[in-house]
Coordinates of N, CA, C and O in Angstrom, one line a residue:
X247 N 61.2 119.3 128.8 CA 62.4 119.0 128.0 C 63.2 120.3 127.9 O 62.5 121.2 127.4
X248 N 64.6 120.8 128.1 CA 65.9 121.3 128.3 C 65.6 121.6 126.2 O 65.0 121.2 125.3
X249 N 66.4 122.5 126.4 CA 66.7 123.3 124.9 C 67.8 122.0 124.3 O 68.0 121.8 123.1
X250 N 68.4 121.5 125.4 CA 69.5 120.5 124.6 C 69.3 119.2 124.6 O 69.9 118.2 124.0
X251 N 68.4 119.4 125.3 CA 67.4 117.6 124.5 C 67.0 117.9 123.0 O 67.2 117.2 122.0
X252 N 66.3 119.3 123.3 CA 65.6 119.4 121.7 C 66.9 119.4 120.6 O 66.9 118.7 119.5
X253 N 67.8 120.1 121.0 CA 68.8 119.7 120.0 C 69.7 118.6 119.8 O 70.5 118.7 118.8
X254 N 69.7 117.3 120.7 CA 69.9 116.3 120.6 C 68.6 115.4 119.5 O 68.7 115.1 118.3
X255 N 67.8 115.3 120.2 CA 67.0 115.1 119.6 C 67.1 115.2 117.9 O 67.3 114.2 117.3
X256 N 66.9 116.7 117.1 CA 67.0 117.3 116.5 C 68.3 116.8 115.3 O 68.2 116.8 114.1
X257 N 69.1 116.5 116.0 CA 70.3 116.0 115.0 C 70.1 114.4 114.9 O 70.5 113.7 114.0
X258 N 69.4 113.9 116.0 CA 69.1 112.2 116.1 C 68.3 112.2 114.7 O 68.7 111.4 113.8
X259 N 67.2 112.9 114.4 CA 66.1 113.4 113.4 C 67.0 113.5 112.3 O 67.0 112.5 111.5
X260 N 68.2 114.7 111.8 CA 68.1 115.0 111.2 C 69.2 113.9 110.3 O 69.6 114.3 109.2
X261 N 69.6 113.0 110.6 CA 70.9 111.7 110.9 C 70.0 111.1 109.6 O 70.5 110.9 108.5
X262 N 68.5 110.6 110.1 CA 67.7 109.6 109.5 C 66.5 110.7 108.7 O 65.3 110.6 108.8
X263 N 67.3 111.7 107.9 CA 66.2 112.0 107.1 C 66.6 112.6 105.9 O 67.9 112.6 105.9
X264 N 66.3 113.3 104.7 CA 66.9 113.2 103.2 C 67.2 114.4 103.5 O 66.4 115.1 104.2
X265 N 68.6 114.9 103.0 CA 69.0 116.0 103.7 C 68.1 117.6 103.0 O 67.9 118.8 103.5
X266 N 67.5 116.9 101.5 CA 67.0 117.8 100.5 C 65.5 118.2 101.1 O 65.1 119.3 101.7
X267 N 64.9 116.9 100.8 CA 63.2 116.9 100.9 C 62.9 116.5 102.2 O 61.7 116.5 102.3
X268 N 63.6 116.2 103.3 CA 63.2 115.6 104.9 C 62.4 114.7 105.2 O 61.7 114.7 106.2
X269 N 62.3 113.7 104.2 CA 61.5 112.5 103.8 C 62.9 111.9 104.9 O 64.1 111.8 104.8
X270 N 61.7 111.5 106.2 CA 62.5 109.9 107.5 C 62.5 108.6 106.6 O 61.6 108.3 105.9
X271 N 63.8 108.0 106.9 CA 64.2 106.6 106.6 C 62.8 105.8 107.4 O 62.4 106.2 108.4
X272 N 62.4 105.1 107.0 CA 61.7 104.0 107.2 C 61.7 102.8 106.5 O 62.6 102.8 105.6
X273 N 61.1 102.2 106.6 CA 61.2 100.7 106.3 C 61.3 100.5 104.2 O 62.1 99.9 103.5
X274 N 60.4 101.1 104.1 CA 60.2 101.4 102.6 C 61.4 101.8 101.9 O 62.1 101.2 101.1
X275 N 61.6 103.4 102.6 CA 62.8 104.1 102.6 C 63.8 104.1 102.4 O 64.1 104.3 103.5
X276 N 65.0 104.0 101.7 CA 66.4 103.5 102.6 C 66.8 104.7 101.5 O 66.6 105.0 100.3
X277 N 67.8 105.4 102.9 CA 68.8 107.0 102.6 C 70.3 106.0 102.5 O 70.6 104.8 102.8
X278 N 71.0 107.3 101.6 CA 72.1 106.6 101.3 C 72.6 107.9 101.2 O 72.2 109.0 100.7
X279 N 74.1 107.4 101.9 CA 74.9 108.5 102.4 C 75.7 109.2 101.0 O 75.7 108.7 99.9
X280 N 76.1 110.3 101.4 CA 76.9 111.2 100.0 C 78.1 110.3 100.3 O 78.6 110.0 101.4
X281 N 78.4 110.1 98.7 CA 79.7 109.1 98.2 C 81.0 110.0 98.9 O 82.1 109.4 99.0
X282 N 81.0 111.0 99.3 CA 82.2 111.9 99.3 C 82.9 112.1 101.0 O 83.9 111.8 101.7
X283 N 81.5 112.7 101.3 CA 82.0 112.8 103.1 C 81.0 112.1 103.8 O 81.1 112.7 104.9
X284 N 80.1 111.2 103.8 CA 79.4 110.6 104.6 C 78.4 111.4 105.9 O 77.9 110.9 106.9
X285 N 78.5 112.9 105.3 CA 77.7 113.4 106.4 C 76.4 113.7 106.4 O 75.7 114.1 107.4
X286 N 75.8 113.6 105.2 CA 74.3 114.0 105.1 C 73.8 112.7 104.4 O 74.6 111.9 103.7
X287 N 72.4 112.4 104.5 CA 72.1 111.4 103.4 C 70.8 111.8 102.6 O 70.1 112.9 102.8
X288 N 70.5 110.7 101.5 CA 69.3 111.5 100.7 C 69.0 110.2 100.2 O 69.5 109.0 100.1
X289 N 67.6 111.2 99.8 CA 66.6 109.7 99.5 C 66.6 109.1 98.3 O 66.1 108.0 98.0
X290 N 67.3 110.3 97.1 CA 66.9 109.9 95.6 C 68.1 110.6 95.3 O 68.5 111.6 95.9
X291 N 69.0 110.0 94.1 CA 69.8 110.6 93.1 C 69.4 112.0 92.6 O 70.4 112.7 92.3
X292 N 67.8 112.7 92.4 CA 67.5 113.9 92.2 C 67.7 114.8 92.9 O 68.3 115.9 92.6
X293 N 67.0 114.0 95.0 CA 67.4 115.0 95.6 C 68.7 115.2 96.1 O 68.8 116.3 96.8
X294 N 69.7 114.4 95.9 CA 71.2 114.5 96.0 C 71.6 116.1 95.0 O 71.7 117.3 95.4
X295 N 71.5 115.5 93.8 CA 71.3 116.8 92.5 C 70.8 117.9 93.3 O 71.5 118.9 93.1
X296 N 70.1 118.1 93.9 CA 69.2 119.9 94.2 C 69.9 120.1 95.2 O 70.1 121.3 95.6
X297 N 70.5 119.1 95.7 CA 71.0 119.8 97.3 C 72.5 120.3 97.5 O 73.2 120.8 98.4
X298 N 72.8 119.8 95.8 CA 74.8 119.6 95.6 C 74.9 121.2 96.0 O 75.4 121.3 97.1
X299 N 74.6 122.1 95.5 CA 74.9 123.7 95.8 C 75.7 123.9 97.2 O 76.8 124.1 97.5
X300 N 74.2 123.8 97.9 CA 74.1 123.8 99.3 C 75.4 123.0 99.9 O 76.1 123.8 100.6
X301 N 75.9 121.8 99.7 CA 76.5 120.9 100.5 C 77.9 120.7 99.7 O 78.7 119.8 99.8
X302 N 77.8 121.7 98.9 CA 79.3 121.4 98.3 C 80.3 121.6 98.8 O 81.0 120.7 98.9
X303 N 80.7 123.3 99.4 CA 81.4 123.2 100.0 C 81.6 122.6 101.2 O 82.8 122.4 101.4
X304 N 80.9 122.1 102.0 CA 81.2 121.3 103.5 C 81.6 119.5 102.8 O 82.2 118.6 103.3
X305 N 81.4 119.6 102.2 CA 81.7 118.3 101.7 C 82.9 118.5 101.0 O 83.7 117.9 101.8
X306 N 83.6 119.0 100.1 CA 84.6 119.0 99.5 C 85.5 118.9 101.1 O 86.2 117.9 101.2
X307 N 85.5 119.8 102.3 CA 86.3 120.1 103.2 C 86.2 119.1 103.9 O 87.3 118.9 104.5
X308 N 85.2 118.1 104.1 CA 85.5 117.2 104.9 C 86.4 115.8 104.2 O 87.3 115.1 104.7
X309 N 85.6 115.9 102.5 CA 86.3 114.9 101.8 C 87.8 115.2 102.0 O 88.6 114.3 101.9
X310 N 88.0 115.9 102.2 CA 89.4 116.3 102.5 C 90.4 115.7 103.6 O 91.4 115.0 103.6
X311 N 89.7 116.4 104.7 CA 89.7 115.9 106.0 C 90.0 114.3 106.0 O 91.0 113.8 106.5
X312 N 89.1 113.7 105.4 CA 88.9 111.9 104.9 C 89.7 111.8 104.4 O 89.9 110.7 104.7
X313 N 91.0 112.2 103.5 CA 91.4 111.9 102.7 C 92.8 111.9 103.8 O 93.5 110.9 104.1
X314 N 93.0 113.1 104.2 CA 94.5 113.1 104.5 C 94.1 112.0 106.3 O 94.9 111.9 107.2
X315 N 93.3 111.7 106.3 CA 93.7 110.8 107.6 C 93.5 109.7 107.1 O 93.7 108.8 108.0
X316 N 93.2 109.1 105.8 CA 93.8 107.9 105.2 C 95.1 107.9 105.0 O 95.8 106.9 105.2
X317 N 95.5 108.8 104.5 CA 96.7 109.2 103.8 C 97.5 109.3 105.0 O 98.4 108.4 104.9
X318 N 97.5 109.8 105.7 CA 98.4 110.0 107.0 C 98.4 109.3 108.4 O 98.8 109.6 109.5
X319 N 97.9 108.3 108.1 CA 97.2 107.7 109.1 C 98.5 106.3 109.5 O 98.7 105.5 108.6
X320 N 99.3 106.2 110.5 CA 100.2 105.8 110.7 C 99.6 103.8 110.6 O 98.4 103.4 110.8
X321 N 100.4 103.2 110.3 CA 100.0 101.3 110.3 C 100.0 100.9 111.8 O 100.6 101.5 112.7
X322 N 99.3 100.0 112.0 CA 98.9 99.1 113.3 C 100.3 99.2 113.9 O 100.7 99.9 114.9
X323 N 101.0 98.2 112.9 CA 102.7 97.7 113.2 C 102.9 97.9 111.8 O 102.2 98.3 110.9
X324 N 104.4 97.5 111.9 CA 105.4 96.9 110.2 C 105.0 95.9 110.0 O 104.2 95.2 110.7
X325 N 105.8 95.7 108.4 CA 105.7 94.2 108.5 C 106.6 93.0 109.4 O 106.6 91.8 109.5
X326 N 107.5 94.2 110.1 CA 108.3 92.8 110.1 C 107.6 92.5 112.0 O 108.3 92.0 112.8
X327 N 106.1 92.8 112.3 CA 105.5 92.5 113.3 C 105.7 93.2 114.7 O 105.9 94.4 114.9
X328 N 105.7 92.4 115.4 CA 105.9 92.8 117.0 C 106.9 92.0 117.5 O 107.3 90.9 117.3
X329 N 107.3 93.1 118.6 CA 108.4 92.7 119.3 C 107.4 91.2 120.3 O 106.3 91.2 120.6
X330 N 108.2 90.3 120.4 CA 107.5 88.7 120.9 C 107.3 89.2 122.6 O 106.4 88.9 123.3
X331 N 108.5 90.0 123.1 CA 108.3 90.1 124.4 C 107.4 91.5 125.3 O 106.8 91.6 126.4
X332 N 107.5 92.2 124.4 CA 106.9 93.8 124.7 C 106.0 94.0 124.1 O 105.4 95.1 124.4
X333 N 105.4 93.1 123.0 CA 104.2 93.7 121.8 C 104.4 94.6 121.4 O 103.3 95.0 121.1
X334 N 105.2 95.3 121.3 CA 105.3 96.8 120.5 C 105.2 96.5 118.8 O 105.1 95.3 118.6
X335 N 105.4 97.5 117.5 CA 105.8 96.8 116.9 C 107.1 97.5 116.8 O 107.5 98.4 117.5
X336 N 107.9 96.7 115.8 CA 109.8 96.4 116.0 C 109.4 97.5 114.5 O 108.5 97.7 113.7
X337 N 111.0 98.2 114.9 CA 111.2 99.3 114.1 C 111.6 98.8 112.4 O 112.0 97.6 112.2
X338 N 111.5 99.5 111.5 CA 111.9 98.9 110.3 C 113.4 99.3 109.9 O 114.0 99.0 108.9
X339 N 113.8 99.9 110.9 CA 115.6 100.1 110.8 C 116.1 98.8 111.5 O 116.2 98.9 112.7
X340 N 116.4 97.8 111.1 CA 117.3 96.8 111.3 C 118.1 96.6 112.4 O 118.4 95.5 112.9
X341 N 118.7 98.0 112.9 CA 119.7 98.4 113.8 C 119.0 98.5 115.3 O 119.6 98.7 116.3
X342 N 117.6 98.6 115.0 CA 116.9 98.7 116.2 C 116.0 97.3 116.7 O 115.0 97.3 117.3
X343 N 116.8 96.2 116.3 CA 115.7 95.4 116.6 C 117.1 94.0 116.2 O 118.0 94.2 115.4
X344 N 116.8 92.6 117.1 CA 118.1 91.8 117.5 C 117.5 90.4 116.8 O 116.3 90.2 117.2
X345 N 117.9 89.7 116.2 CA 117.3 88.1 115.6 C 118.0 87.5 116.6 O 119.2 87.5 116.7
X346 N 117.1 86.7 117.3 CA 117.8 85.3 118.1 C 117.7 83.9 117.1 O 116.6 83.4 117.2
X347 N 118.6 83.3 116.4 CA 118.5 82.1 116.1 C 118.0 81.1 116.9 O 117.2 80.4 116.3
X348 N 118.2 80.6 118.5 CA 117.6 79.8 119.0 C 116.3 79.4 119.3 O 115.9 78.4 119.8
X349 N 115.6 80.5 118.8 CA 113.9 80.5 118.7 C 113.4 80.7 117.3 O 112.6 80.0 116.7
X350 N 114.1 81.7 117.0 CA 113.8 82.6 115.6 C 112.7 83.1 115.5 O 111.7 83.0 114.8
X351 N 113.1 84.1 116.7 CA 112.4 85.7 117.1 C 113.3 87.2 117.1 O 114.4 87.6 117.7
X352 N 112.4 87.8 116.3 CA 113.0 89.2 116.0 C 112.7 90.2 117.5 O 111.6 90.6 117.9
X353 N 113.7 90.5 118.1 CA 113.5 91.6 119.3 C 113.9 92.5 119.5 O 115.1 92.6 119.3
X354 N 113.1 93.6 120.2 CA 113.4 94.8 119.6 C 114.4 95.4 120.8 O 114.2 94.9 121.9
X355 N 115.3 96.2 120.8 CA 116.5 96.7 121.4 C 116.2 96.9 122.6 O 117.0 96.5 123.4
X356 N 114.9 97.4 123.1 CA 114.7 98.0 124.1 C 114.4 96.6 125.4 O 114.6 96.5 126.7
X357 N 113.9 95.7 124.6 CA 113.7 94.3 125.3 C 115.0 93.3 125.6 O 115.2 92.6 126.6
X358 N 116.0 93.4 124.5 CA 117.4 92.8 124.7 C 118.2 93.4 125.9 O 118.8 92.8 126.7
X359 N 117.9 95.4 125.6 CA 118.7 96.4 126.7 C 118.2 95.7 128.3 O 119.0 95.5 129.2
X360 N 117.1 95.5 128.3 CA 116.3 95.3 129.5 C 117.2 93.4 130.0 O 117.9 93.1 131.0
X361 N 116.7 92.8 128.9 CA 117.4 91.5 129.9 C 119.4 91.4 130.0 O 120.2 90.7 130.5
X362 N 119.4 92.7 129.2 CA 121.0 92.4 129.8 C 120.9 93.0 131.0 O 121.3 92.4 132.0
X363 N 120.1 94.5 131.1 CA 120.4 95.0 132.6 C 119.7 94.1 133.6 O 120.1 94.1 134.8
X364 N 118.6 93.2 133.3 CA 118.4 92.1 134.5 C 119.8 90.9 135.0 O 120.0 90.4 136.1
X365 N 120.5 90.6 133.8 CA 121.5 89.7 133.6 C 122.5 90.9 134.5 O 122.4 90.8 135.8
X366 N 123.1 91.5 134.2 CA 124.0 92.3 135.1 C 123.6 92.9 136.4 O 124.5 93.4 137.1
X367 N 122.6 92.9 136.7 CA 121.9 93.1 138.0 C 121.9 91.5 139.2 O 122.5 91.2 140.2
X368 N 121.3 91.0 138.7 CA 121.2 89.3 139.4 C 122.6 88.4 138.7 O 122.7 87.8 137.6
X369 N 123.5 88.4 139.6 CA 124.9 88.0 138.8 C 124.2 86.4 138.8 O 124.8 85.8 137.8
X370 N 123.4 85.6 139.3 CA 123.3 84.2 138.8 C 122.5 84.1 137.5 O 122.5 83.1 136.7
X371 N 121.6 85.5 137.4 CA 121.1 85.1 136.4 C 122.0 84.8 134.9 O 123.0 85.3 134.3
X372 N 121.0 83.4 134.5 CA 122.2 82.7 133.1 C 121.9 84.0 131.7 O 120.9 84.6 131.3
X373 N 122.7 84.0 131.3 CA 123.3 84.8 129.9 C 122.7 83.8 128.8 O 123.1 82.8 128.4
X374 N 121.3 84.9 128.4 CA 120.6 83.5 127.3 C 120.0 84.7 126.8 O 120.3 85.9 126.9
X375 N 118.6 83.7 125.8 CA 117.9 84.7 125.0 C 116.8 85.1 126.0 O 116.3 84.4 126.8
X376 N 116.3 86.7 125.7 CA 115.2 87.1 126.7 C 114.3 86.7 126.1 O 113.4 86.9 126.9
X377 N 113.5 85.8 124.7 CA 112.4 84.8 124.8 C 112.4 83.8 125.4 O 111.9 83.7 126.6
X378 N 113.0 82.9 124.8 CA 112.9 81.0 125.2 C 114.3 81.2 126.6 O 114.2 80.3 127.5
X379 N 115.1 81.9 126.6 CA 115.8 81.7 127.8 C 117.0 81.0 127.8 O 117.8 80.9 128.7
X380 N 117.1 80.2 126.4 CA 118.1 79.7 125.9 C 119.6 80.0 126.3 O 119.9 81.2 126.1
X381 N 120.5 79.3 126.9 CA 121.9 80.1 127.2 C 122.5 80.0 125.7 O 122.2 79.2 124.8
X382 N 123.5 81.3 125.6 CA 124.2 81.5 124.4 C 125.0 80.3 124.6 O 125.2 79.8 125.7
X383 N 125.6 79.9 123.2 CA 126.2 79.0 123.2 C 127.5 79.4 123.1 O 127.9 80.4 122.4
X384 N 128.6 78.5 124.0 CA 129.8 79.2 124.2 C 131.0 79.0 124.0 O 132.0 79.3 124.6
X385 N 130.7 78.1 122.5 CA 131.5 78.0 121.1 C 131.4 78.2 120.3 O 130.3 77.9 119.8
X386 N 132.2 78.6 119.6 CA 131.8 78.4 117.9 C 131.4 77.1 117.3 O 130.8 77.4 116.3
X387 N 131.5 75.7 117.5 CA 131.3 74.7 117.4 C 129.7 74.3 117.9 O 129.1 73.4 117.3
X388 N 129.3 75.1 119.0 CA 128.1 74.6 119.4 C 127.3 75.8 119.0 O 126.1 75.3 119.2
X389 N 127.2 77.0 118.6 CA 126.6 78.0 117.9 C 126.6 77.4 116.1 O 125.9 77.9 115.1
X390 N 127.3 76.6 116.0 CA 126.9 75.9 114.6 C 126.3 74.9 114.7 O 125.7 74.7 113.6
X391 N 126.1 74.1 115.3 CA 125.2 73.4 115.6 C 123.9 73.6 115.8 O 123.1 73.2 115.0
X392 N 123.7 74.2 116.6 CA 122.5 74.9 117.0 C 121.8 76.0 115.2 O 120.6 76.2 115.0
X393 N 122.6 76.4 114.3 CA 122.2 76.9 113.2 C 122.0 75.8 112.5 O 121.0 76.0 111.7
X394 N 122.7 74.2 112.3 CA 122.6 73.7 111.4 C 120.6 72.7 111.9 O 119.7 72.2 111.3
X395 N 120.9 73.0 113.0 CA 119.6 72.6 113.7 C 118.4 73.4 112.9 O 117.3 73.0 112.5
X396 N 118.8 74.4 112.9 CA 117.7 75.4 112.8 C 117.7 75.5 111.2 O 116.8 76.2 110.8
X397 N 118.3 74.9 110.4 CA 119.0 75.1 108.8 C 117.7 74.0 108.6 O 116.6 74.3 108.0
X398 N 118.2 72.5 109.2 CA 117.0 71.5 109.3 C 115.7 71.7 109.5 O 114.9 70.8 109.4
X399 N 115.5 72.5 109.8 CA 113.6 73.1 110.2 C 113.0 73.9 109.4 O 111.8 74.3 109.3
X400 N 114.4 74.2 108.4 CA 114.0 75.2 107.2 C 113.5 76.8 108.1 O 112.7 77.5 107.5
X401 N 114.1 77.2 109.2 CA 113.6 78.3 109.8 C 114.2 79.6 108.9 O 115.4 80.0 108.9
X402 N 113.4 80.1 108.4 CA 113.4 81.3 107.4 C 114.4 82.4 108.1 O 115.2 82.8 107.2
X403 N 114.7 82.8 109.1 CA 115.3 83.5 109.6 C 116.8 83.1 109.7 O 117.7 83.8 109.2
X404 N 117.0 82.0 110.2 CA 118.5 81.4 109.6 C 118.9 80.9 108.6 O 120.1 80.7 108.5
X405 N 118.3 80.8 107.7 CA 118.1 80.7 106.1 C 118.5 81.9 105.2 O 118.9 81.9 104.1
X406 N 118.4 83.1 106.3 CA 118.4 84.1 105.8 C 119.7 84.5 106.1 O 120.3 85.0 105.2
X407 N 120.1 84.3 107.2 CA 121.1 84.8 108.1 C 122.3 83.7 107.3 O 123.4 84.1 107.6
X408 N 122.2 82.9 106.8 CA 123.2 81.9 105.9 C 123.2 82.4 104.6 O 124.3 82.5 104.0
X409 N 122.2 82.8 104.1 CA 122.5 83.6 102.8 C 123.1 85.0 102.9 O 123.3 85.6 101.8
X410 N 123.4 85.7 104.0 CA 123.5 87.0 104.2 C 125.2 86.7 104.4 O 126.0 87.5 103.9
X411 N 125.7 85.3 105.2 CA 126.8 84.7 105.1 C 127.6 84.8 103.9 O 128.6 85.4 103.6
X412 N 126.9 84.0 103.3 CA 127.7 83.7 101.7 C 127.7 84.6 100.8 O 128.4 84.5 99.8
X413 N 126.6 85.9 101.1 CA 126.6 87.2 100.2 C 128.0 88.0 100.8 O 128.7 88.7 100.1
X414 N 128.2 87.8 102.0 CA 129.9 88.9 102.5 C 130.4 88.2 102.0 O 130.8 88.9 101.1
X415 N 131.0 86.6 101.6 CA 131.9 86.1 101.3 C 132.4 86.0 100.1 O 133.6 85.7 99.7
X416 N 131.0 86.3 99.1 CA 131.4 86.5 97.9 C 130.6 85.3 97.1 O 130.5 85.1 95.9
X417 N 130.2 84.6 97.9 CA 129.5 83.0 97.0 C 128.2 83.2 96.7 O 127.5 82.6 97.5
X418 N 127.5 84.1 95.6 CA 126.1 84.8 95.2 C 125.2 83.7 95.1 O 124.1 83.4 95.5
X419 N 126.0 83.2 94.4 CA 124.9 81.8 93.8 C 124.8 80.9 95.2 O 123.8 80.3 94.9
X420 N 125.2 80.5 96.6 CA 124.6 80.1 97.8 C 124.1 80.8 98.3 O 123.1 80.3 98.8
X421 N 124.3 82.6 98.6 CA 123.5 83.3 99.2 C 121.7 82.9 98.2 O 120.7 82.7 98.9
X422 N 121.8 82.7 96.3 CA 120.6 83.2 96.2 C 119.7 82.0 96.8 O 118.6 82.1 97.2
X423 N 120.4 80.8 96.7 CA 119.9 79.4 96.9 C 119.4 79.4 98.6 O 118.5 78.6 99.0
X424 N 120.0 80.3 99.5 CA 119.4 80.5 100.7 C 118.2 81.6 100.7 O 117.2 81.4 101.3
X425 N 118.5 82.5 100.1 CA 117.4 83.8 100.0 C 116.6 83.3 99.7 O 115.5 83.6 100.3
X426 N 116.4 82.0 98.6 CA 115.0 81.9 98.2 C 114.5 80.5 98.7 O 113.6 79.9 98.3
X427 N 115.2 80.1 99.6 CA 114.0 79.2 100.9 C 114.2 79.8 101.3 O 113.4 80.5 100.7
X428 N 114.8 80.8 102.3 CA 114.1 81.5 103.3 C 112.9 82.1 103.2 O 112.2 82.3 104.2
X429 N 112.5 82.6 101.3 CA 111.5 83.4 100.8 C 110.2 82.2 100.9 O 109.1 82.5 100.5

């Protein structure tokens, strides 16, 4: 056996044993890790007590360590999820990210940038949404339609986008009556 087996070895040992008294976990046994940094364990609330000296400072430094990478530790996504076409998640600036009513999917700029440059590249390709593929609708008459459609389904997103309507216009009391179905 190599000197770095023994010290493999040696830390595998020292993982499963009381960091105080070196009493091995076994069946009877059970070590329980320090509440603080999870790096040493011990067999008894006593031997925790005798060994605090010793392990104080490396523990305060790691509890530390623990703390600020909870603290700093960036989220999966936002809430307002993932972009439907790229899985990324969608930015929480508004300005970076496009609502299609025809689906009622939020997408994120870089996926809208993308099917216009495919739409302006392939001139047959139809001028729609880059989810469902939907062509825009190319009235005002038939883009209200298509919301009152979506109004009927109770889709939270156009619900929203109707109260956001009647909040520019000045009519508070239908914006709130939209905000809170949409909620």
């Amino acid at each position: 056996m190599s000197t770095t087996d023994n010290n493999i070895d040696t830390e595998a040992a020292d993982e499963k044993c009381c960091a105080s008294c070196g009493i091995a976990e076994v069946d009877d046994i059970k070590l329980k890790n320090c509440d603080d940094c999870d790096l040493v364990r011990y067999c008894s609330d006593t031997c925790q007590e005798d060994h605090r000296l010793q392990h104080e400072a490396i523990c305060k430094e790691r509890a530390a360590k623990l703390r600020d990478e909870l603290l700093f530790k960036q989220p999966e996504s936002s809430y307002l999820g993932d972009c439907p076409i790229c899985c990324l998640p969608l930015s929480l600036d508004p300005k970076k990210s496009v609502p299609y009513y025809c689906c009622s999917k939020l997408a994120c700029k870089g996926c809208t940038t993308a099917n216009m440059m495919r739409q302006l590249d392939d001139e047959g390709a139809p001028n729609g949404c880059p989810f469902c593929r939907q062509l825009y609708s190319k009235s005002e008459e038939e883009s209200e339609r298509q919301n009152k459609k979506r109004f009927e389904a109770n889709d939270p997103l156009a619900l929203r986008e109707a109260g956001m309507k009647h909040f520019g216009d000045g009519d508070y009391d239908g914006a709130f009556e939209y905000f809170t179905k949409a909620a």
